[in-house]
mmCIF file of C-alpha atoms in Angstrom:
data_model
loop_
_atom_site.group_PDB
_atom_site.id
_atom_site.type_symbol
_atom_site.label_atom_id
_atom_site.label_comp_id
_atom_site.label_asym_id
_atom_site.label_seq_id
_atom_site.Cartn_x
_atom_site.Cartn_y
_atom_site.Cartn_z
ATOM 1 C CA MET A 26 0.368 -22.965 4.324
ATOM 2 C CA LYS A 27 1.099 -24.067 7.617
ATOM 3 C CA SER A 28 4.550 -23.319 7.739
ATOM 4 C CA LYS A 29 4.188 -19.440 6.165
ATOM 5 C CA LYS A 30 1.307 -19.412 8.933
ATOM 6 C CA THR A 31 3.549 -20.542 12.189
ATOM 7 C CA PHE A 32 6.656 -17.961 11.403
ATOM 8 C CA TRP A 33 4.494 -15.111 10.790
ATOM 9 C CA ASP A 34 2.180 -16.215 14.382
ATOM 10 C CA GLN A 35 5.263 -15.724 15.609
ATOM 11 C CA PHE A 36 6.721 -12.938 14.198
ATOM 12 C CA ARG A 37 3.690 -10.771 15.861
ATOM 13 C CA GLY A 38 4.238 -13.029 19.548
ATOM 14 C CA TRP A 39 8.155 -11.107 18.999
ATOM 15 C CA PHE A 40 6.392 -7.753 17.564
ATOM 16 C CA ILE A 41 3.801 -7.206 20.116
ATOM 17 C CA GLY A 42 5.796 -8.570 22.843
ATOM 18 C CA HIS A 43 3.281 -11.642 24.041
ATOM 19 C CA LYS A 44 2.264 -14.537 22.371
ATOM 20 C CA SER A 45 -1.998 -12.873 22.581
ATOM 21 C CA VAL A 46 -3.459 -9.355 23.051
ATOM 22 C CA GLU A 47 -6.177 -8.573 25.188
ATOM 23 C CA SER A 48 -8.744 -5.971 24.147
ATOM 24 C CA PRO A 49 -7.938 -2.737 25.397
ATOM 25 C CA ASP A 50 -10.249 -1.825 28.520
ATOM 26 C CA VAL A 51 -13.476 -0.966 26.472
ATOM 27 C CA ASP A 52 -15.430 -1.389 30.526
ATOM 28 C CA GLY A 53 -16.126 1.581 30.370
ATOM 29 C CA ILE A 54 -18.161 2.288 26.836
ATOM 30 C CA GLN A 55 -20.967 2.802 26.980
ATOM 31 C CA VAL A 56 -23.361 1.375 23.681
ATOM 32 C CA SER A 57 -26.982 2.991 23.325
ATOM 33 C CA GLU A 58 -29.827 1.834 20.602
ATOM 34 C CA LYS A 59 -28.808 4.637 18.275
ATOM 35 C CA ASP A 60 -25.503 3.804 18.391
ATOM 36 C CA LEU A 61 -26.044 0.342 18.027
ATOM 37 C CA VAL A 62 -28.609 1.132 14.865
ATOM 38 C CA LYS A 63 -25.545 2.909 13.150
ATOM 39 C CA LEU A 64 -22.373 0.102 14.476
ATOM 40 C CA ALA A 65 -24.940 -2.784 12.893
ATOM 41 C CA ALA A 66 -24.825 -0.378 9.316
ATOM 42 C CA CYS A 67 -20.495 -0.758 9.930
ATOM 43 C CA GLU A 68 -20.967 -4.325 10.976
ATOM 44 C CA LYS A 69 -23.153 -4.885 7.528
ATOM 45 C CA THR A 70 -20.426 -2.562 5.053
ATOM 46 C CA LEU A 71 -17.377 -4.717 6.890
ATOM 47 C CA GLY A 72 -18.786 -7.778 6.679
ATOM 48 C CA TYR A 73 -17.741 -8.119 10.436
ATOM 49 C CA ARG A 74 -19.707 -9.355 13.275
ATOM 50 C CA PHE A 75 -18.327 -8.028 16.517
ATOM 51 C CA LYS A 76 -17.785 -10.048 19.426
ATOM 52 C CA ASP A 77 -17.156 -7.140 21.063
ATOM 53 C CA ALA A 78 -19.305 -4.094 19.797
ATOM 54 C CA LYS A 79 -17.368 -1.495 22.193
ATOM 55 C CA LEU A 80 -14.375 -2.495 20.229
ATOM 56 C CA LEU A 81 -16.104 -0.588 16.295
ATOM 57 C CA LYS A 82 -17.517 2.085 18.744
ATOM 58 C CA VAL A 83 -13.937 3.232 20.096
ATOM 59 C CA ALA A 84 -12.205 2.538 16.370
ATOM 60 C CA LEU A 85 -15.724 4.879 15.118
ATOM 61 C CA THR A 86 -14.769 7.888 17.559
ATOM 62 C CA HIS A 87 -12.579 10.588 17.280
ATOM 63 C CA THR A 88 -11.059 12.204 20.067
ATOM 64 C CA SER A 89 -14.284 15.301 19.659
ATOM 65 C CA GLY A 90 -16.878 13.341 19.992
ATOM 66 C CA ALA A 91 -15.545 11.130 22.735
ATOM 67 C CA SER A 92 -15.674 11.459 26.510
ATOM 68 C CA TYR A 93 -12.435 11.485 27.638
ATOM 69 C CA ARG A 94 -9.334 10.870 25.832
ATOM 70 C CA LEU A 95 -9.164 6.767 25.645
ATOM 71 C CA ALA A 96 -12.312 6.575 24.280
ATOM 72 C CA SER A 97 -11.024 7.784 21.243
ATOM 73 C CA ASN A 98 -9.353 5.732 18.090
ATOM 74 C CA GLU A 99 -6.157 6.992 19.171
ATOM 75 C CA ARG A 100 -4.547 4.210 20.560
ATOM 76 C CA LEU A 101 -6.330 1.765 17.943
ATOM 77 C CA GLU A 102 -5.258 3.494 15.228
ATOM 78 C CA PHE A 103 -1.442 3.308 16.580
ATOM 79 C CA LEU A 104 -2.223 -0.404 16.807
ATOM 80 C CA GLY A 105 -3.572 -0.486 13.351
ATOM 81 C CA ASP A 106 -1.249 1.422 11.206
ATOM 82 C CA ALA A 107 1.685 -1.405 12.172
ATOM 83 C CA ILE A 108 -1.512 -4.375 11.605
ATOM 84 C CA LEU A 109 -1.827 -2.643 8.388
ATOM 85 C CA GLY A 110 1.367 -2.053 7.821
ATOM 86 C CA GLN A 111 2.394 -6.349 8.519
ATOM 87 C CA ILE A 112 -0.211 -7.236 6.114
ATOM 88 C CA ILE A 113 0.721 -5.938 3.405
ATOM 89 C CA SER A 114 3.867 -6.540 3.696
ATOM 90 C CA GLU A 115 3.879 -9.464 3.418
ATOM 91 C CA TRP A 116 0.995 -9.950 1.037
ATOM 92 C CA LEU A 117 3.863 -7.762 -1.000
ATOM 93 C CA PHE A 118 6.408 -9.901 -0.646
ATOM 94 C CA CYS A 119 4.484 -13.501 -1.265
ATOM 95 C CA GLU A 120 3.002 -12.028 -4.092
ATOM 96 C CA PHE A 121 5.585 -10.745 -5.725
ATOM 97 C CA PRO A 122 8.828 -12.692 -5.557
ATOM 98 C CA ARG A 123 11.189 -11.507 -7.577
ATOM 99 C CA TYR A 124 11.019 -7.450 -6.889
ATOM 100 C CA LEU A 125 13.686 -5.949 -4.511
ATOM 101 C CA GLU A 126 13.199 -4.297 -1.347
ATOM 102 C CA GLY A 127 13.516 -1.024 -2.422
ATOM 103 C CA GLU A 128 10.319 -2.012 -5.330
ATOM 104 C CA LEU A 129 8.504 -3.629 -2.516
ATOM 105 C CA THR A 130 8.757 -0.930 -0.253
ATOM 106 C CA ARG A 131 7.756 1.785 -2.887
ATOM 107 C CA ILE A 132 4.235 0.221 -3.726
ATOM 108 C CA LYS A 133 3.428 -0.274 -0.034
ATOM 109 C CA SER A 134 4.644 3.142 0.815
ATOM 110 C CA VAL A 135 1.651 4.291 -1.886
ATOM 111 C CA ILE A 136 -0.730 1.450 -0.407
ATOM 112 C CA VAL A 137 -0.392 2.600 3.100
ATOM 113 C CA SER A 138 -0.661 6.304 2.852
ATOM 114 C CA ARG A 139 -2.906 7.863 4.378
ATOM 115 C CA LYS A 140 -4.467 9.850 0.844
ATOM 116 C CA THR A 141 -5.289 5.640 -0.101
ATOM 117 C CA CYS A 142 -6.391 4.595 3.131
ATOM 118 C CA ALA A 143 -9.110 8.170 2.983
ATOM 119 C CA ASN A 144 -9.867 6.543 -0.333
ATOM 120 C CA VAL A 145 -11.020 3.610 0.850
ATOM 121 C CA ALA A 146 -12.974 4.925 4.256
ATOM 122 C CA GLU A 147 -14.954 6.669 1.521
ATOM 123 C CA ASN A 148 -15.135 4.219 -0.082
ATOM 124 C CA LEU A 149 -17.405 1.963 2.826
ATOM 125 C CA LYS A 150 -18.867 5.471 3.341
ATOM 126 C CA LEU A 151 -17.262 5.493 6.678
ATOM 127 C CA GLN A 152 -17.982 9.599 7.306
ATOM 128 C CA GLU A 153 -21.278 8.446 7.940
ATOM 129 C CA MET A 154 -20.435 6.107 10.750
ATOM 130 C CA VAL A 155 -17.556 8.487 12.192
ATOM 131 C CA ILE A 156 -18.893 9.830 15.432
ATOM 132 C CA VAL A 157 -17.224 13.161 15.910
ATOM 133 C CA GLY A 158 -17.506 16.097 18.104
ATOM 134 C CA LYS A 159 -19.655 19.883 17.772
ATOM 135 C CA GLY A 160 -17.325 21.716 15.388
ATOM 136 C CA ILE A 161 -16.351 18.685 13.240
ATOM 137 C CA ASP A 162 -20.055 17.221 12.728
ATOM 138 C CA THR A 163 -21.308 20.230 10.283
ATOM 139 C CA GLN A 164 -18.273 20.032 8.184
ATOM 140 C CA ASP A 165 -19.398 18.387 4.339
ATOM 141 C CA PRO A 166 -17.092 16.889 3.715
ATOM 142 C CA ILE A 167 -15.575 15.203 6.839
ATOM 143 C CA PRO A 168 -11.752 15.813 6.842
ATOM 144 C CA ARG A 169 -10.014 13.036 5.127
ATOM 145 C CA SER A 170 -7.564 12.899 8.376
ATOM 146 C CA ILE A 171 -10.096 11.362 10.036
ATOM 147 C CA LEU A 172 -11.610 8.944 7.964
ATOM 148 C CA SER A 173 -8.329 7.463 7.122
ATOM 149 C CA ASN A 174 -7.535 7.067 11.358
ATOM 150 C CA ALA A 175 -10.682 4.984 11.642
ATOM 151 C CA PHE A 176 -9.999 2.264 9.015
ATOM 152 C CA GLU A 177 -6.845 2.097 10.727
ATOM 153 C CA SER A 178 -8.314 1.385 14.008
ATOM 154 C CA ILE A 179 -11.293 -0.777 12.061
ATOM 155 C CA VAL A 180 -8.259 -2.862 11.305
ATOM 156 C CA ALA A 181 -7.151 -3.591 15.072
ATOM 157 C CA ALA A 182 -10.416 -3.748 16.332
ATOM 158 C CA LEU A 183 -10.996 -7.012 13.527
ATOM 159 C CA TYR A 184 -7.834 -7.641 14.729
ATOM 160 C CA LEU A 185 -7.910 -7.282 18.441
ATOM 161 C CA ASP A 186 -11.761 -9.030 17.778
ATOM 162 C CA GLY A 187 -11.286 -11.632 15.707
ATOM 163 C CA GLY A 188 -7.318 -12.385 15.135
ATOM 164 C CA TYR A 189 -4.928 -11.542 12.917
ATOM 165 C CA GLU A 190 -6.790 -13.302 10.086
ATOM 166 C CA ALA A 191 -10.469 -11.140 10.623
ATOM 167 C CA ALA A 192 -7.920 -8.233 9.950
ATOM 168 C CA GLN A 193 -6.643 -9.789 6.484
ATOM 169 C CA ALA A 194 -8.839 -10.807 5.297
ATOM 170 C CA PHE A 195 -10.604 -6.742 5.481
ATOM 171 C CA VAL A 196 -7.465 -5.298 4.688
ATOM 172 C CA LEU A 197 -6.535 -7.776 0.900
ATOM 173 C CA ASN A 198 -10.554 -7.294 0.879
ATOM 174 C CA CYS A 199 -9.737 -3.827 0.414
ATOM 175 C CA LEU A 200 -6.815 -2.992 -1.071
ATOM 176 C CA LYS A 201 -5.566 -6.390 -3.106
ATOM 177 C CA GLU A 202 -7.564 -5.127 -5.920
ATOM 178 C CA ASP A 203 -6.045 -1.404 -6.075
ATOM 179 C CA MET A 204 -2.500 -3.154 -5.109
ATOM 180 C CA LEU A 205 -3.111 -4.814 -8.789
ATOM 181 C CA ALA A 206 -3.680 -2.143 -10.250
ATOM 182 C CA MET A 207 -0.622 -0.620 -9.253
ATOM 183 C CA VAL A 208 1.638 -2.418 -10.393
ATOM 184 C CA ALA A 209 -0.429 -3.255 -13.752
ATOM 185 C CA GLU A 210 -0.375 0.177 -14.526
ATOM 186 C CA GLY A 211 2.831 0.561 -13.738
ATOM 187 C CA LEU A 212 3.354 1.668 -9.734
ATOM 188 C CA PRO A 213 6.788 3.383 -9.708
ATOM 189 C CA ILE A 214 9.346 0.301 -10.928
ATOM 190 C CA ASN A 215 12.608 2.302 -11.661
ATOM 191 C CA TYR A 216 14.858 -0.274 -13.931
ATOM 192 C CA LYS A 217 17.106 2.087 -13.664
ATOM 193 C CA SER A 218 17.704 1.797 -10.069
ATOM 194 C CA LEU A 219 16.878 -1.790 -9.534
ATOM 195 C CA PHE A 220 19.180 -2.973 -13.330
ATOM 196 C CA GLN A 221 22.246 -0.735 -11.148
ATOM 197 C CA GLN A 222 21.923 -3.111 -8.541
ATOM 198 C CA VAL A 223 22.202 -6.026 -10.898
ATOM 199 C CA SER A 224 25.190 -4.750 -12.003
ATOM 200 C CA GLN A 225 27.300 -4.020 -9.441
ATOM 201 C CA ARG A 226 26.217 -6.840 -8.036
ATOM 202 C CA GLU A 227 27.007 -9.642 -10.888
ATOM 203 C CA PHE A 228 30.030 -6.960 -13.032
ATOM 204 C CA LYS A 229 31.142 -4.962 -10.211
ATOM 205 C CA LEU A 230 30.536 -2.217 -12.275
ATOM 206 C CA THR A 231 28.010 0.542 -12.659
ATOM 207 C CA PRO A 232 26.145 0.720 -16.481
ATOM 208 C CA VAL A 233 26.158 3.678 -18.216
ATOM 209 C CA TYR A 234 23.639 4.672 -21.066
ATOM 210 C CA LYS A 235 24.353 6.368 -24.878
ATOM 211 C CA LEU A 236 22.664 7.383 -26.457
ATOM 212 C CA ILE A 237 22.322 7.018 -30.138
ATOM 213 C CA GLY A 238 20.321 8.498 -31.907
ATOM 214 C CA GLU A 239 17.177 10.880 -32.358
ATOM 215 C CA ARG A 240 14.390 10.819 -34.616
ATOM 216 C CA GLY A 241 11.212 13.108 -35.378
ATOM 217 C CA PRO A 242 11.022 17.249 -34.537
ATOM 218 C CA ASP A 243 11.953 18.788 -31.682
ATOM 219 C CA HIS A 244 8.179 18.596 -30.667
ATOM 220 C CA GLN A 245 7.759 14.909 -30.866
ATOM 221 C CA LYS A 246 11.595 13.290 -30.663
ATOM 222 C CA GLU A 247 12.125 10.409 -29.072
ATOM 223 C CA PHE A 248 15.450 9.264 -28.194
ATOM 224 C CA HIS A 249 17.303 5.220 -29.342
ATOM 225 C CA VAL A 250 19.664 4.878 -25.788
ATOM 226 C CA CYS A 251 21.818 1.078 -24.792
ATOM 227 C CA ALA A 252 22.618 0.655 -21.883
ATOM 228 C CA VAL A 253 26.911 -0.482 -21.392
ATOM 229 C CA VAL A 254 28.038 -2.470 -18.908
ATOM 230 C CA GLY A 255 32.161 -2.482 -19.382
ATOM 231 C CA ASP A 256 32.398 -4.056 -22.995
ATOM 232 C CA SER A 257 29.185 -5.287 -22.820
ATOM 233 C CA LYS A 258 26.206 -3.606 -24.882
ATOM 234 C CA PHE A 259 22.577 -4.256 -24.241
ATOM 235 C CA GLU A 260 19.708 -4.547 -26.673
ATOM 236 C CA SER A 261 18.630 -0.671 -27.029
ATOM 237 C CA GLY A 262 15.466 0.859 -26.391
ATOM 238 C CA TRP A 263 12.843 4.244 -27.805
ATOM 239 C CA GLY A 264 11.546 6.455 -25.333
ATOM 240 C CA ASN A 265 10.164 10.495 -26.020
ATOM 241 C CA SER A 266 12.921 11.268 -23.711
ATOM 242 C CA LYS A 267 16.148 10.267 -22.561
ATOM 243 C CA LYS A 268 14.500 9.547 -18.640
ATOM 244 C CA GLU A 269 12.223 7.516 -20.633
ATOM 245 C CA ALA A 270 14.546 5.425 -23.688
ATOM 246 C CA GLU A 271 16.822 4.881 -20.989
ATOM 247 C CA GLN A 272 14.463 3.197 -18.779
ATOM 248 C CA VAL A 273 13.000 1.252 -20.803
ATOM 249 C CA ALA A 274 16.832 0.663 -22.917
ATOM 250 C CA ALA A 275 17.538 -0.681 -18.501
ATOM 251 C CA LEU A 276 14.914 -2.908 -18.436
ATOM 252 C CA ASN A 277 15.712 -4.807 -21.824
ATOM 253 C CA ALA A 278 19.009 -5.098 -20.413
ATOM 254 C CA LEU A 279 17.489 -6.878 -17.119
ATOM 255 C CA MET A 280 15.136 -8.799 -19.484
ATOM 256 C CA SER A 281 18.300 -10.141 -21.349
ATOM 257 C CA LEU A 282 19.502 -10.921 -18.029
ATOM 258 C CA GLY A 283 17.167 -12.575 -17.028
ATOM 259 C CA GLU A 284 16.045 -10.516 -13.526
ATOM 260 C CA ILE A 285 12.778 -10.147 -15.660
ATOM 261 C CA ASP A 286 10.870 -12.531 -17.758
ATOM 262 C CA ASP A 287 7.613 -10.981 -17.742
ATOM 263 C CA GLU A 288 7.902 -8.854 -21.917
ATOM 264 C CA SER A 289 3.830 -6.717 -21.142
ATOM 265 C CA MET A 290 6.361 -5.294 -18.739
ATOM 266 C CA LEU A 291 7.530 -3.281 -20.810
ATOM 267 C CA SER A 292 4.662 -1.061 -22.790
ATOM 268 C CA VAL A 293 3.321 -0.641 -18.726
ATOM 269 C CA HIS A 294 6.669 1.035 -18.673
ATOM 270 C CA GLN A 295 6.475 2.754 -22.288
ATOM 271 C CA THR A 296 2.723 4.151 -20.670
ATOM 272 C CA LEU A 297 3.319 5.194 -17.264
ATOM 273 C CA ASN A 298 6.062 7.393 -19.105
ATOM 274 C CA ASP A 299 3.682 8.056 -21.506
ATOM 275 C CA ARG A 300 2.150 9.640 -18.308
ATOM 276 C CA LYS A 301 4.466 11.240 -16.413
ATOM 277 C CA GLU A 302 6.027 13.251 -19.926
ATOM 278 C CA MET A 303 1.636 14.272 -20.075
ATOM 279 C CA GLN A 304 1.645 15.834 -16.459
#
């Protein structure tokens, strides 16, 4: 564990450009008594007490509510986006050692999306805490883009105030269960794509999928498909569409090659495809 921390410390030093990151100039930011009440409520929600409350105020301040441009959360959003991506990438890399780069990227793209960030922000009730200007303050609900930006800005503020560990703890507390749930529900893992990569790596061949048969009436037809690589035929699979059957056949092939050793992933994938067919 110690060596991993050292590696990421070095990576952060390279990424940022120096070993330590100083907080932005917030001396000109004014924090009123009313602000302190709102910030204290926000800290309670976040589960973190800021050493510099001005950082949190900036993180919550949309450009429309800032007295000048640099007093808004735009710069913090820029930094927070990068830090959020690093935290999620690191966690996925360590948590799923058998996933290929493409699958990790797919999961990450969903987790760091504006939609997910806005959902988390709403769960944290940031819509009640963001500082916006006239015109926006009367909008109900607050635009989700503002909430998404505020979430990323808070990640940056935590990083600057409490270091990487503070930001990491917050992000994982907010998103870890969502990530596990998404994976458990069959977050888009393309077994055909994965099997093609394995096949080309191991056999220098591209797999083909052969339709073995069909069954059932036209409105509930099932398809029976097997994956073939050269002279090797792998265990076949059934699906409610040819595409689904090919995915199941690819998964069976991956399992037979030892690339995937959790058979429960089969039912997960079938559930996902059933959901897609109903859409």
